[in-house]
PDB file of C-alpha atoms in Angstrom:
ATOM      1  CA  MET A   1       6.013   0.409   0.737  1.00 46.00           C
ATOM      2  CA  MET A   2       4.185  -2.641   1.979  1.00 40.00           C
ATOM      3  CA  SER A   3       4.842  -5.659   4.085  1.00 38.00           C
ATOM      4  CA  GLU A   4       2.047  -8.164   4.258  1.00 40.00           C
ATOM      5  CA  GLY A   5       1.615 -11.791   5.145  1.00 39.00           C
ATOM      6  CA  THR A   6      -0.724 -14.741   5.399  1.00 41.00           C
ATOM      7  CA  ASP A   7      -0.837 -17.684   7.759  1.00 44.00           C
ATOM      8  CA  ASP A   8       0.208 -20.139   5.044  1.00 48.00           C
ATOM      9  CA  PRO A   9       2.453 -18.617   2.379  1.00 42.00           C
ATOM     10  CA  SER A  10       2.237 -21.756   0.267  1.00 45.00           C
ATOM     11  CA  SER A  11      -1.510 -21.305  -0.142  1.00 53.00           C
ATOM     12  CA  PRO A  12      -2.638 -18.017  -1.722  1.00 55.00           C
ATOM     13  CA  PRO A  13      -5.434 -16.200   0.142  1.00 58.00           C
ATOM     14  CA  ASN A  14      -8.857 -16.176  -1.428  1.00 56.00           C
ATOM     15  CA  ARG A  15     -11.938 -14.048  -0.948  1.00 51.00           C
ATOM     16  CA  ARG A  16     -13.730 -16.761   1.037  1.00 43.00           C
ATOM     17  CA  ASP A  17     -11.303 -15.982   3.889  1.00 47.00           C
ATOM     18  CA  LEU A  18     -12.725 -12.472   4.088  1.00 44.00           C
ATOM     19  CA  HIS A  19     -16.206 -13.557   5.072  1.00 43.00           C
ATOM     20  CA  HIS A  20     -14.797 -15.735   7.873  1.00 38.00           C
ATOM     21  CA  ASP A  21     -12.538 -12.944   9.177  1.00 45.00           C
ATOM     22  CA  LEU A  22     -15.120 -10.176   8.936  1.00 43.00           C
ATOM     23  CA  SER A  23     -17.880 -12.254  10.503  1.00 40.00           C
ATOM     24  CA  LYS A  24     -16.014 -12.124  13.826  1.00 41.00           C
ATOM     25  CA  SER A  25     -16.423  -8.362  14.139  1.00 40.00           C
ATOM     26  CA  SER A  26     -18.702  -6.957  11.432  1.00 40.00           C
ATOM     27  CA  SER A  27     -22.378  -7.056  10.713  1.00 39.00           C
ATOM     28  CA  ILE A  28     -23.483  -7.542   7.130  1.00 42.00           C
ATOM     29  CA  SER A  29     -25.197  -4.147   7.227  1.00 45.00           C
ATOM     30  CA  ASN A  30     -21.846  -2.383   7.681  1.00 63.00           C
ATOM     31  CA  ARG A  31     -20.229  -3.966   4.645  1.00 76.00           C
ATOM     32  CA  MET A  32     -20.212  -1.753   1.572  1.00 88.00           C
ATOM     33  CA  PRO A  33     -20.405  -3.681  -1.733  1.00 93.00           C
ATOM     34  CA  GLN A  34     -18.965  -2.190  -4.913  1.00 95.00           C
ATOM     35  CA  ILE A  35     -18.769  -3.663  -8.398  1.00 95.00           C
ATOM     36  CA  LEU A  36     -15.793  -3.630 -10.744  1.00 95.00           C
ATOM     37  CA  ASP A  37     -15.780  -5.526 -14.038  1.00 92.00           C
ATOM     38  CA  GLY A  38     -18.830  -7.513 -12.992  1.00 92.00           C
ATOM     39  CA  LYS A  39     -17.289  -8.668  -9.706  1.00 93.00           C
ATOM     40  CA  THR A  40     -18.658  -7.583  -6.343  1.00 94.00           C
ATOM     41  CA  TYR A  41     -16.242  -6.676  -3.565  1.00 95.00           C
ATOM     42  CA  CYS A  42     -17.368  -6.018   0.017  1.00 93.00           C
ATOM     43  CA  LEU A  43     -15.369  -4.148   2.650  1.00 92.00           C
ATOM     44  CA  ASP A  44     -16.494  -2.824   6.013  1.00 88.00           C
ATOM     45  CA  PRO A  45     -14.923   0.602   6.654  1.00 86.00           C
ATOM     46  CA  THR A  46     -16.072   0.479  10.306  1.00 83.00           C
ATOM     47  CA  ARG A  47     -14.556  -2.900  11.166  1.00 82.00           C
ATOM     48  CA  MET A  48     -11.416  -1.521  12.791  1.00 73.00           C
ATOM     49  CA  LYS A  49     -13.459   0.753  15.051  1.00 68.00           C
ATOM     50  CA  ALA A  50     -15.256  -2.294  16.419  1.00 55.00           C
ATOM     51  CA  GLN A  51     -11.889  -3.853  17.244  1.00 59.00           C
ATOM     52  CA  GLN A  52     -10.526  -0.928  19.284  1.00 61.00           C
ATOM     53  CA  PRO A  53      -9.011  -2.115  22.598  1.00 61.00           C
ATOM     54  CA  ASN A  54     -11.091  -1.780  25.736  1.00 63.00           C
ATOM     55  CA  LEU A  55     -10.538   0.901  28.359  1.00 67.00           C
ATOM     56  CA  ALA A  56      -8.231  -1.237  30.521  1.00 70.00           C
ATOM     57  CA  VAL A  57      -5.912  -1.979  27.611  1.00 66.00           C
ATOM     58  CA  ARG A  58      -5.815   1.661  26.562  1.00 66.00           C
ATOM     59  CA  ALA A  59      -5.082   2.727  30.138  1.00 69.00           C
ATOM     60  CA  ALA A  60      -2.233   0.219  30.343  1.00 73.00           C
ATOM     61  CA  LYS A  61      -0.754   1.623  27.141  1.00 69.00           C
ATOM     62  CA  VAL A  62      -0.890   5.153  28.537  1.00 72.00           C
ATOM     63  CA  VAL A  63       0.859   4.079  31.731  1.00 71.00           C
ATOM     64  CA  ALA A  64       3.538   2.253  29.730  1.00 72.00           C
ATOM     65  CA  ALA A  65       4.079   5.315  27.538  1.00 71.00           C
ATOM     66  CA  VAL A  66       4.524   7.525  30.626  1.00 73.00           C
ATOM     67  CA  VAL A  67       6.989   5.114  32.242  1.00 74.00           C
ATOM     68  CA  LEU A  68       9.005   4.749  29.046  1.00 73.00           C
ATOM     69  CA  SER A  69       8.739   8.405  28.012  1.00 77.00           C
ATOM     70  CA  PRO A  70      12.411   9.296  28.745  1.00 82.00           C
ATOM     71  CA  LEU A  71      13.605   6.423  26.543  1.00 83.00           C
ATOM     72  CA  ILE A  72      11.059   7.325  23.850  1.00 79.00           C
ATOM     73  CA  VAL A  73      12.183  10.963  23.830  1.00 84.00           C
ATOM     74  CA  VAL A  74      15.880  10.062  23.568  1.00 86.00           C
ATOM     75  CA  SER A  75      15.423   7.438  20.844  1.00 87.00           C
ATOM     76  CA  SER A  76      13.053   9.687  18.869  1.00 88.00           C
ATOM     77  CA  SER A  77      15.532  12.564  19.045  1.00 91.00           C
ATOM     78  CA  ILE A  78      18.323  10.356  17.741  1.00 90.00           C
ATOM     79  CA  TYR A  79      16.117   9.113  14.914  1.00 87.00           C
ATOM     80  CA  VAL A  80      15.087  12.636  13.884  1.00 89.00           C
ATOM     81  CA  ALA A  81      18.696  13.844  13.979  1.00 92.00           C
ATOM     82  CA  ILE A  82      19.826  10.997  11.723  1.00 90.00           C
ATOM     83  CA  MET A  83      16.997  11.534   9.243  1.00 91.00           C
ATOM     84  CA  LEU A  84      17.659  15.279   9.082  1.00 91.00           C
ATOM     85  CA  THR A  85      21.457  15.371   9.050  1.00 91.00           C
ATOM     86  CA  GLY A  86      22.826  11.828   8.847  1.00 92.00           C
ATOM     87  CA  PRO A  87      24.405  10.087   5.840  1.00 94.00           C
ATOM     88  CA  LYS A  88      22.011   8.467   3.374  1.00 91.00           C
ATOM     89  CA  SER A  89      23.445   5.020   4.067  1.00 91.00           C
ATOM     90  CA  LEU A  90      22.448   5.325   7.725  1.00 93.00           C
ATOM     91  CA  GLN A  91      19.029   6.695   6.797  1.00 91.00           C
ATOM     92  CA  ASP A  92      18.469   3.732   4.466  1.00 90.00           C
ATOM     93  CA  LYS A  93      19.543   1.387   7.233  1.00 91.00           C
ATOM     94  CA  LEU A  94      16.952   2.853   9.574  1.00 90.00           C
ATOM     95  CA  MET A  95      14.255   2.623   6.904  1.00 90.00           C
ATOM     96  CA  SER A  96      15.155  -0.991   6.159  1.00 88.00           C
ATOM     97  CA  MET A  97      14.661  -1.798   9.844  1.00 89.00           C
ATOM     98  CA  LEU A  98      11.551   0.295  10.411  1.00 87.00           C
ATOM     99  CA  ILE A  99       9.423  -0.094   7.285  1.00 85.00           C
ATOM    100  CA  PRO A 100       8.977  -3.896   7.303  1.00 85.00           C
ATOM    101  CA  ARG A 101       7.945  -3.818  10.969  1.00 85.00           C
ATOM    102  CA  VAL A 102       5.437  -1.009  10.562  1.00 83.00           C
ATOM    103  CA  MET A 103       3.960  -2.521   7.415  1.00 80.00           C
ATOM    104  CA  ALA A 104       3.720  -5.955   9.040  1.00 82.00           C
ATOM    105  CA  ARG A 105       1.405  -4.390  11.621  1.00 84.00           C
ATOM    106  CA  VAL A 106      -0.668  -2.750   8.891  1.00 83.00           C
ATOM    107  CA  ALA A 107      -0.867  -6.080   7.065  1.00 82.00           C
ATOM    108  CA  LYS A 108      -2.119  -7.849  10.175  1.00 84.00           C
ATOM    109  CA  ASP A 109      -4.722  -5.160  10.803  1.00 85.00           C
ATOM    110  CA  LEU A 110      -6.027  -5.147   7.234  1.00 85.00           C
ATOM    111  CA  LYS A 111      -5.653  -8.800   6.292  1.00 87.00           C
ATOM    112  CA  PRO A 112      -9.386  -9.438   5.598  1.00 90.00           C
ATOM    113  CA  GLU A 113      -9.654  -6.397   3.362  1.00 91.00           C
ATOM    114  CA  ARG A 114      -6.550  -7.319   1.392  1.00 89.00           C
ATOM    115  CA  ASN A 115      -7.707 -10.900   1.027  1.00 91.00           C
ATOM    116  CA  GLU A 116     -10.950  -9.588  -0.452  1.00 94.00           C
ATOM    117  CA  LEU A 117      -9.272  -7.286  -2.955  1.00 95.00           C
ATOM    118  CA  LEU A 118      -6.353  -9.504  -3.981  1.00 93.00           C
ATOM    119  CA  GLY A 119      -7.560 -13.054  -3.397  1.00 88.00           C
ATOM    120  CA  ASP A 120      -9.074 -13.546  -6.863  1.00 88.00           C
ATOM    121  CA  THR A 121      -7.477 -10.635  -8.701  1.00 92.00           C
ATOM    122  CA  ILE A 122      -4.118 -12.261  -9.462  1.00 91.00           C
ATOM    123  CA  GLU A 123      -4.590 -15.420 -11.510  1.00 92.00           C
ATOM    124  CA  ALA A 124      -2.294 -18.246 -12.528  1.00 92.00           C
ATOM    125  CA  GLY A 125       0.109 -17.155 -15.246  1.00 93.00           C
ATOM    126  CA  ASP A 126      -0.256 -13.420 -14.596  1.00 96.00           C
ATOM    127  CA  THR A 127       2.697 -11.044 -14.701  1.00 96.00           C
ATOM    128  CA  VAL A 128       2.793  -8.700 -11.700  1.00 97.00           C
ATOM    129  CA  LEU A 129       4.661  -5.501 -10.875  1.00 97.00           C
ATOM    130  CA  ASP A 130       5.119  -4.696  -7.166  1.00 97.00           C
ATOM    131  CA  VAL A 131       6.016  -0.996  -6.909  1.00 97.00           C
ATOM    132  CA  GLY A 132       7.860  -0.108  -3.700  1.00 94.00           C
ATOM    133  CA  SER A 133       8.073  -3.687  -2.502  1.00 92.00           C
ATOM    134  CA  GLY A 134       9.420  -2.765   0.942  1.00 88.00           C
ATOM    135  CA  GLY A 135       9.896  -6.015   2.848  1.00 86.00           C
ATOM    136  CA  GLY A 136       8.244  -8.116   0.142  1.00 89.00           C
ATOM    137  CA  GLY A 137       5.062  -8.512   2.137  1.00 85.00           C
ATOM    138  CA  TYR A 138       2.843  -8.970  -0.921  1.00 90.00           C
ATOM    139  CA  MET A 139       4.713 -12.090  -2.037  1.00 91.00           C
ATOM    140  CA  PRO A 140       2.206 -14.543  -0.462  1.00 88.00           C
ATOM    141  CA  TYR A 141      -0.382 -13.213  -2.930  1.00 91.00           C
ATOM    142  CA  LEU A 142       1.907 -13.622  -5.931  1.00 93.00           C
ATOM    143  CA  ASN A 143       2.919 -17.278  -6.020  1.00 90.00           C
ATOM    144  CA  ARG A 144       0.426 -18.000  -8.810  1.00 92.00           C
ATOM    145  CA  ALA A 145       2.038 -15.410 -11.070  1.00 95.00           C
ATOM    146  CA  SER A 146       4.313 -16.545 -13.865  1.00 95.00           C
ATOM    147  CA  LYS A 147       6.608 -13.557 -13.252  1.00 96.00           C
ATOM    148  CA  VAL A 148       6.946 -10.979 -10.482  1.00 97.00           C
ATOM    149  CA  VAL A 149       8.942  -7.782 -10.884  1.00 96.00           C
ATOM    150  CA  ALA A 150       9.623  -5.993  -7.592  1.00 97.00           C
ATOM    151  CA  LEU A 151      10.916  -2.423  -7.473  1.00 97.00           C
ATOM    152  CA  GLU A 152      12.562  -1.206  -4.261  1.00 95.00           C
ATOM    153  CA  PRO A 153      15.029   1.714  -4.324  1.00 93.00           C
ATOM    154  CA  VAL A 154      16.384   0.912  -0.832  1.00 92.00           C
ATOM    155  CA  GLU A 155      18.732  -1.948  -1.672  1.00 93.00           C
ATOM    156  CA  MET A 156      19.229  -2.856   1.986  1.00 93.00           C
ATOM    157  CA  MET A 157      15.720  -4.315   1.886  1.00 93.00           C
ATOM    158  CA  HIS A 158      16.422  -6.583  -1.093  1.00 94.00           C
ATOM    159  CA  PRO A 159      17.548  -9.594   1.007  1.00 93.00           C
ATOM    160  CA  VAL A 160      14.266  -9.364   2.947  1.00 91.00           C
ATOM    161  CA  ILE A 161      12.276  -9.259  -0.296  1.00 93.00           C
ATOM    162  CA  ARG A 162      14.100 -12.286  -1.695  1.00 94.00           C
ATOM    163  CA  GLU A 163      13.521 -14.228   1.504  1.00 93.00           C
ATOM    164  CA  SER A 164       9.819 -13.313   1.497  1.00 91.00           C
ATOM    165  CA  ALA A 165       9.520 -14.471  -2.117  1.00 94.00           C
ATOM    166  CA  LYS A 166      11.270 -17.749  -1.302  1.00 95.00           C
ATOM    167  CA  LYS A 167       8.968 -18.466   1.653  1.00 92.00           C
ATOM    168  CA  ALA A 168       5.893 -17.635  -0.434  1.00 92.00           C
ATOM    169  CA  GLY A 169       6.918 -19.906  -3.297  1.00 95.00           C
ATOM    170  CA  VAL A 170       7.401 -17.160  -5.882  1.00 95.00           C
ATOM    171  CA  ALA A 171       9.402 -18.979  -8.552  1.00 90.00           C
ATOM    172  CA  ASN A 172      10.252 -16.174 -10.952  1.00 95.00           C
ATOM    173  CA  LEU A 173      11.284 -12.934  -9.232  1.00 96.00           C
ATOM    174  CA  GLU A 174      13.097 -10.000 -10.792  1.00 95.00           C
ATOM    175  CA  LEU A 175      14.216  -7.353  -8.287  1.00 96.00           C
ATOM    176  CA  TYR A 176      15.483  -3.879  -9.203  1.00 95.00           C
ATOM    177  CA  PRO A 177      16.591  -0.807  -7.183  1.00 95.00           C
ATOM    178  CA  PHE A 178      14.556   1.501  -9.424  1.00 93.00           C
ATOM    179  CA  GLU A 179      11.723   3.965  -9.267  1.00 94.00           C
ATOM    180  CA  ILE A 180       9.007   2.948 -11.728  1.00 95.00           C
ATOM    181  CA  GLU A 181      10.001   5.671 -14.224  1.00 94.00           C
ATOM    182  CA  ASP A 182      13.584   4.433 -14.242  1.00 94.00           C
ATOM    183  CA  TYR A 183      12.385   0.877 -14.768  1.00 94.00           C
ATOM    184  CA  MET A 184      10.270   2.015 -17.710  1.00 92.00           C
ATOM    185  CA  GLN A 185      13.287   3.640 -19.358  1.00 90.00           C
ATOM    186  CA  LYS A 186      15.827   0.903 -18.684  1.00 87.00           C
ATOM    187  CA  LYS A 187      13.899  -2.335 -19.059  1.00 81.00           C
ATOM    188  CA  PRO A 188      10.552  -2.897 -20.786  1.00 75.00           C
ATOM    189  CA  LYS A 189       8.982  -1.766 -24.012  1.00 77.00           C
ATOM    190  CA  GLY A 190       5.206  -1.654 -24.285  1.00 75.00           C
ATOM    191  CA  GLU A 191       2.498  -2.916 -21.967  1.00 76.00           C
ATOM    192  CA  LEU A 192       3.665  -5.856 -19.896  1.00 90.00           C
ATOM    193  CA  PHE A 193       1.754  -6.492 -16.690  1.00 96.00           C
ATOM    194  CA  ASP A 194      -1.599  -8.037 -15.803  1.00 97.00           C
ATOM    195  CA  CYS A 195      -1.599  -6.459 -12.339  1.00 97.00           C
ATOM    196  CA  ILE A 196       0.343  -3.640 -10.670  1.00 98.00           C
ATOM    197  CA  LEU A 197       0.460  -3.221  -6.893  1.00 98.00           C
ATOM    198  CA  LEU A 198       0.651   0.209  -5.268  1.00 97.00           C
ATOM    199  CA  GLY A 199       0.904  -0.516  -1.563  1.00 94.00           C
ATOM    200  CA  ASN A 200       1.763   2.511   0.592  1.00 92.00           C
ATOM    201  CA  VAL A 201       4.047   3.877  -2.107  1.00 95.00           C
ATOM    202  CA  LEU A 202       2.206   6.785  -3.733  1.00 96.00           C
ATOM    203  CA  CYS A 203       2.948   8.870  -0.642  1.00 94.00           C
ATOM    204  CA  GLU A 204       6.671   8.524  -1.407  1.00 93.00           C
ATOM    205  CA  VAL A 205       7.037   8.810  -5.173  1.00 95.00           C
ATOM    206  CA  LYS A 206       8.645  11.984  -6.523  1.00 92.00           C
ATOM    207  CA  CYS A 207       5.759  12.833  -8.865  1.00 94.00           C
ATOM    208  CA  LEU A 208       2.329  11.270  -8.391  1.00 96.00           C
ATOM    209  CA  GLU A 209       1.124  12.124 -11.893  1.00 96.00           C
ATOM    210  CA  SER A 210       4.235  10.677 -13.545  1.00 96.00           C
ATOM    211  CA  THR A 211       4.008   7.471 -11.529  1.00 97.00           C
ATOM    212  CA  LEU A 212       0.370   6.850 -12.447  1.00 97.00           C
ATOM    213  CA  GLU A 213       1.005   7.618 -16.105  1.00 96.00           C
ATOM    214  CA  THR A 214       3.883   5.124 -16.092  1.00 96.00           C
ATOM    215  CA  VAL A 215       1.656   2.542 -14.412  1.00 97.00           C
ATOM    216  CA  ASP A 216      -0.844   3.034 -17.238  1.00 96.00           C
ATOM    217  CA  ARG A 217       1.856   2.522 -19.883  1.00 94.00           C
ATOM    218  CA  LEU A 218       3.095  -0.671 -18.241  1.00 95.00           C
ATOM    219  CA  LEU A 219      -0.350  -2.192 -17.668  1.00 96.00           C
ATOM    220  CA  LYS A 220      -2.014  -4.419 -20.220  1.00 95.00           C
ATOM    221  CA  PRO A 221      -5.533  -3.500 -21.362  1.00 95.00           C
ATOM    222  CA  GLY A 222      -7.908  -5.168 -18.922  1.00 95.00           C
ATOM    223  CA  GLY A 223      -5.225  -5.215 -16.228  1.00 97.00           C
ATOM    224  CA  TYR A 224      -5.774  -4.351 -12.568  1.00 97.00           C
ATOM    225  CA  ILE A 225      -4.229  -1.823 -10.205  1.00 98.00           C
ATOM    226  CA  TYR A 226      -4.400  -2.516  -6.477  1.00 98.00           C
ATOM    227  CA  PHE A 227      -3.892   0.474  -4.189  1.00 97.00           C
ATOM    228  CA  SER A 228      -3.670   0.888  -0.436  1.00 95.00           C
ATOM    229  CA  GLU A 229      -2.585   4.345   0.731  1.00 94.00           C
ATOM    230  CA  HIS A 230      -2.899   7.040   3.363  1.00 92.00           C
ATOM    231  CA  VAL A 231      -4.075  10.356   1.921  1.00 93.00           C
ATOM    232  CA  GLY A 232      -4.432  13.999   2.844  1.00 93.00           C
ATOM    233  CA  GLN A 233      -7.651  15.366   4.220  1.00 91.00           C
ATOM    234  CA  PRO A 234      -9.906  17.461   1.919  1.00 92.00           C
ATOM    235  CA  ARG A 235      -8.410  20.748   0.753  1.00 93.00           C
ATOM    236  CA  GLY A 236      -9.547  23.812   2.646  1.00 93.00           C
ATOM    237  CA  THR A 237     -10.037  22.018   5.957  1.00 93.00           C
ATOM    238  CA  PHE A 238      -8.008  22.971   9.023  1.00 93.00           C
ATOM    239  CA  VAL A 239      -6.455  19.503   9.192  1.00 91.00           C
ATOM    240  CA  ARG A 240      -5.330  19.729   5.563  1.00 93.00           C
ATOM    241  CA  GLN A 241      -3.788  23.135   6.176  1.00 94.00           C
ATOM    242  CA  PHE A 242      -1.884  21.646   9.094  1.00 93.00           C
ATOM    243  CA  GLN A 243      -0.756  18.697   6.949  1.00 93.00           C
ATOM    244  CA  ASP A 244       0.494  21.076   4.257  1.00 95.00           C
ATOM    245  CA  PHE A 245       2.394  23.043   6.913  1.00 95.00           C
ATOM    246  CA  VAL A 246       4.149  20.063   8.533  1.00 94.00           C
ATOM    247  CA  ASN A 247       4.701  18.054   5.354  1.00 95.00           C
ATOM    248  CA  PRO A 248       8.276  19.271   4.613  1.00 95.00           C
ATOM    249  CA  PHE A 249       9.397  18.143   8.086  1.00 94.00           C
ATOM    250  CA  TRP A 250       7.309  14.958   7.879  1.00 93.00           C
ATOM    251  CA  ARG A 251       8.877  14.086   4.516  1.00 93.00           C
ATOM    252  CA  ALA A 252      12.386  14.670   5.867  1.00 93.00           C
ATOM    253  CA  ILE A 253      11.988  12.370   8.850  1.00 91.00           C
ATOM    254  CA  GLY A 254       9.729   9.852   7.109  1.00 90.00           C
ATOM    255  CA  GLY A 255      12.027   8.647   4.362  1.00 89.00           C
ATOM    256  CA  GLY A 256      10.277  10.700   1.684  1.00 91.00           C
ATOM    257  CA  CYS A 257       6.702  10.033   2.833  1.00 93.00           C
ATOM    258  CA  ASN A 258       4.226  12.869   2.187  1.00 94.00           C
ATOM    259  CA  CYS A 259       1.234  13.206   4.499  1.00 93.00           C
ATOM    260  CA  ASN A 260      -0.831  15.448   2.202  1.00 94.00           C
ATOM    261  CA  ARG A 261      -1.087  13.555  -1.088  1.00 95.00           C
ATOM    262  CA  ASP A 262      -4.396  13.485  -3.002  1.00 95.00           C
ATOM    263  CA  SER A 263      -3.701   9.975  -4.291  1.00 96.00           C
ATOM    264  CA  LEU A 264      -7.305   8.802  -4.561  1.00 96.00           C
ATOM    265  CA  SER A 265      -8.498  11.754  -6.646  1.00 96.00           C
ATOM    266  CA  HIS A 266      -5.572  11.264  -9.037  1.00 97.00           C
ATOM    267  CA  ILE A 267      -6.426   7.571  -9.426  1.00 97.00           C
ATOM    268  CA  GLU A 268     -10.090   8.377 -10.050  1.00 96.00           C
ATOM    269  CA  ASP A 269      -9.118  10.993 -12.652  1.00 96.00           C
ATOM    270  CA  MET A 270      -7.006   8.603 -14.729  1.00 97.00           C
ATOM    271  CA  LYS A 271      -8.512   8.323 -18.219  1.00 95.00           C
ATOM    272  CA  GLY A 272      -9.312   4.763 -19.230  1.00 96.00           C
ATOM    273  CA  TRP A 273      -9.480   3.467 -15.645  1.00 97.00           C
ATOM    274  CA  ASP A 274     -12.554   2.289 -13.751  1.00 97.00           C
ATOM    275  CA  SER A 275     -12.047   2.208  -9.990  1.00 97.00           C
ATOM    276  CA  ILE A 276     -13.656   1.327  -6.689  1.00 96.00           C
ATOM    277  CA  SER A 277     -12.417   2.393  -3.270  1.00 96.00           C
ATOM    278  CA  TRP A 278     -13.194   2.517   0.424  1.00 95.00           C
ATOM    279  CA  THR A 279     -12.108   5.103   2.991  1.00 92.00           C
ATOM    280  CA  LEU A 280     -11.284   3.444   6.308  1.00 88.00           C
ATOM    281  CA  GLU A 281     -12.060   6.403   8.550  1.00 76.00           C
ATOM    282  CA  SER A 282     -11.983   4.217  11.646  1.00 74.00           C
ATOM    283  CA  TYR A 283      -8.472   2.929  10.934  1.00 79.00           C
ATOM    284  CA  ARG A 284      -5.350   4.506  12.412  1.00 68.00           C
ATOM    285  CA  LYS A 285      -4.477   7.913  10.981  1.00 69.00           C
ATOM    286  CA  VAL A 286      -1.151   8.810   9.373  1.00 70.00           C
ATOM    287  CA  ALA A 287      -0.454  12.452  10.266  1.00 70.00           C
ATOM    288  CA  MET A 288      -4.252  12.744  10.714  1.00 77.00           C
ATOM    289  CA  GLY A 289      -4.832  11.478   7.168  1.00 84.00           C
ATOM    290  CA  SER A 290      -7.376   8.856   6.139  1.00 89.00           C
ATOM    291  CA  PHE A 291      -6.515   5.395   4.813  1.00 91.00           C
ATOM    292  CA  ILE A 292      -7.942   4.260   1.479  1.00 94.00           C
ATOM    293  CA  MET A 293      -8.028   0.900  -0.290  1.00 95.00           C
ATOM    294  CA  GLY A 294      -9.339  -0.182  -3.657  1.00 97.00           C
ATOM    295  CA  LEU A 295      -8.922  -1.559  -7.151  1.00 97.00           C
ATOM    296  CA  ALA A 296      -8.800   0.010 -10.595  1.00 98.00           C
ATOM    297  CA  LYS A 297      -9.089  -1.657 -13.987  1.00 97.00           C
ATOM    298  CA  LYS A 298      -7.682  -0.423 -17.277  1.00 97.00           C
ATOM    299  CA  LYS A 299     -10.279  -0.572 -19.995  1.00 94.00           C
ATOM    300  CA  GLU A 300      -9.850  -2.872 -22.929  1.00 88.00           C
ATOM    301  CA  LYS A 301      -8.745  -1.111 -26.103  1.00 74.00           C
ATOM    302  CA  LYS A 302     -12.094  -1.840 -27.745  1.00 60.00           C
ATOM    303  CA  GLU A 303     -13.855   0.069 -24.943  1.00 56.00           C
ATOM    304  CA  LYS A 304     -14.349   3.792 -25.524  1.00 55.00           C
ATOM    305  CA  VAL A 305     -12.273   6.003 -23.231  1.00 55.00           C
ATOM    306  CA  ASN A 306     -14.068   9.237 -22.311  1.00 57.00           C
TER     307      ASN A 306
END
């Protein structure tokens, strides 16, 4: 689930913002261009490493963590106990408080990259599906769309999504407490959307293959898929073995999040999709997993699907 913002919600971001933001911390040589549907996109996977805090700041954080460690231990223990044994209503309440805050930090960190990938992808009049809308953080990118459908199973987050849409100027919002498969069965018939957003949601869906197949059914030919996810490390590595071992516990305390999903390989294996992606190895790890970002495009029906 994502939460993302821009400085001026009334004005959609565009890719020109990226070059201004990246120029503060990245050299041109570090930016990796990739082409999708004749358009060139440039991201710098090393940018976040260049922005790591200096030694004094890191030392201050360590000291603060030591001083506050008793409070951290107590609060963490309460959180884990609720997520393992508490009622679902209380678990949802915690998630509705935690997810928007965490994702707001991710959005701030990765704003230039998301401006680059989304700034020109969603055009005026497009129909957009936001899967796992979280706190509605993608709404500032969607105010040019003629219709936005947001799916968020945790209904306690719906007021936040509606408020985000209102601030961003999204005029036509439909909001449902569904997984994407449930939405497919209950609402639409045929291919409906020009763009589908998958922002930190593939780690949580019940079945990755089913979700991507449903995305394909709901996407118009020529439509785009935006994805931004943390993924498991390569199979066979020690880190991946550790992720596989801890994943049941991680999923239980993380609101259904899996730390060992092979989301990128599944996206790349989708028949009829062309995709580009970047692995942000220098960005913060999630259970020691890498962070990936990219775009995919569904081929037009006249194009041959191998």
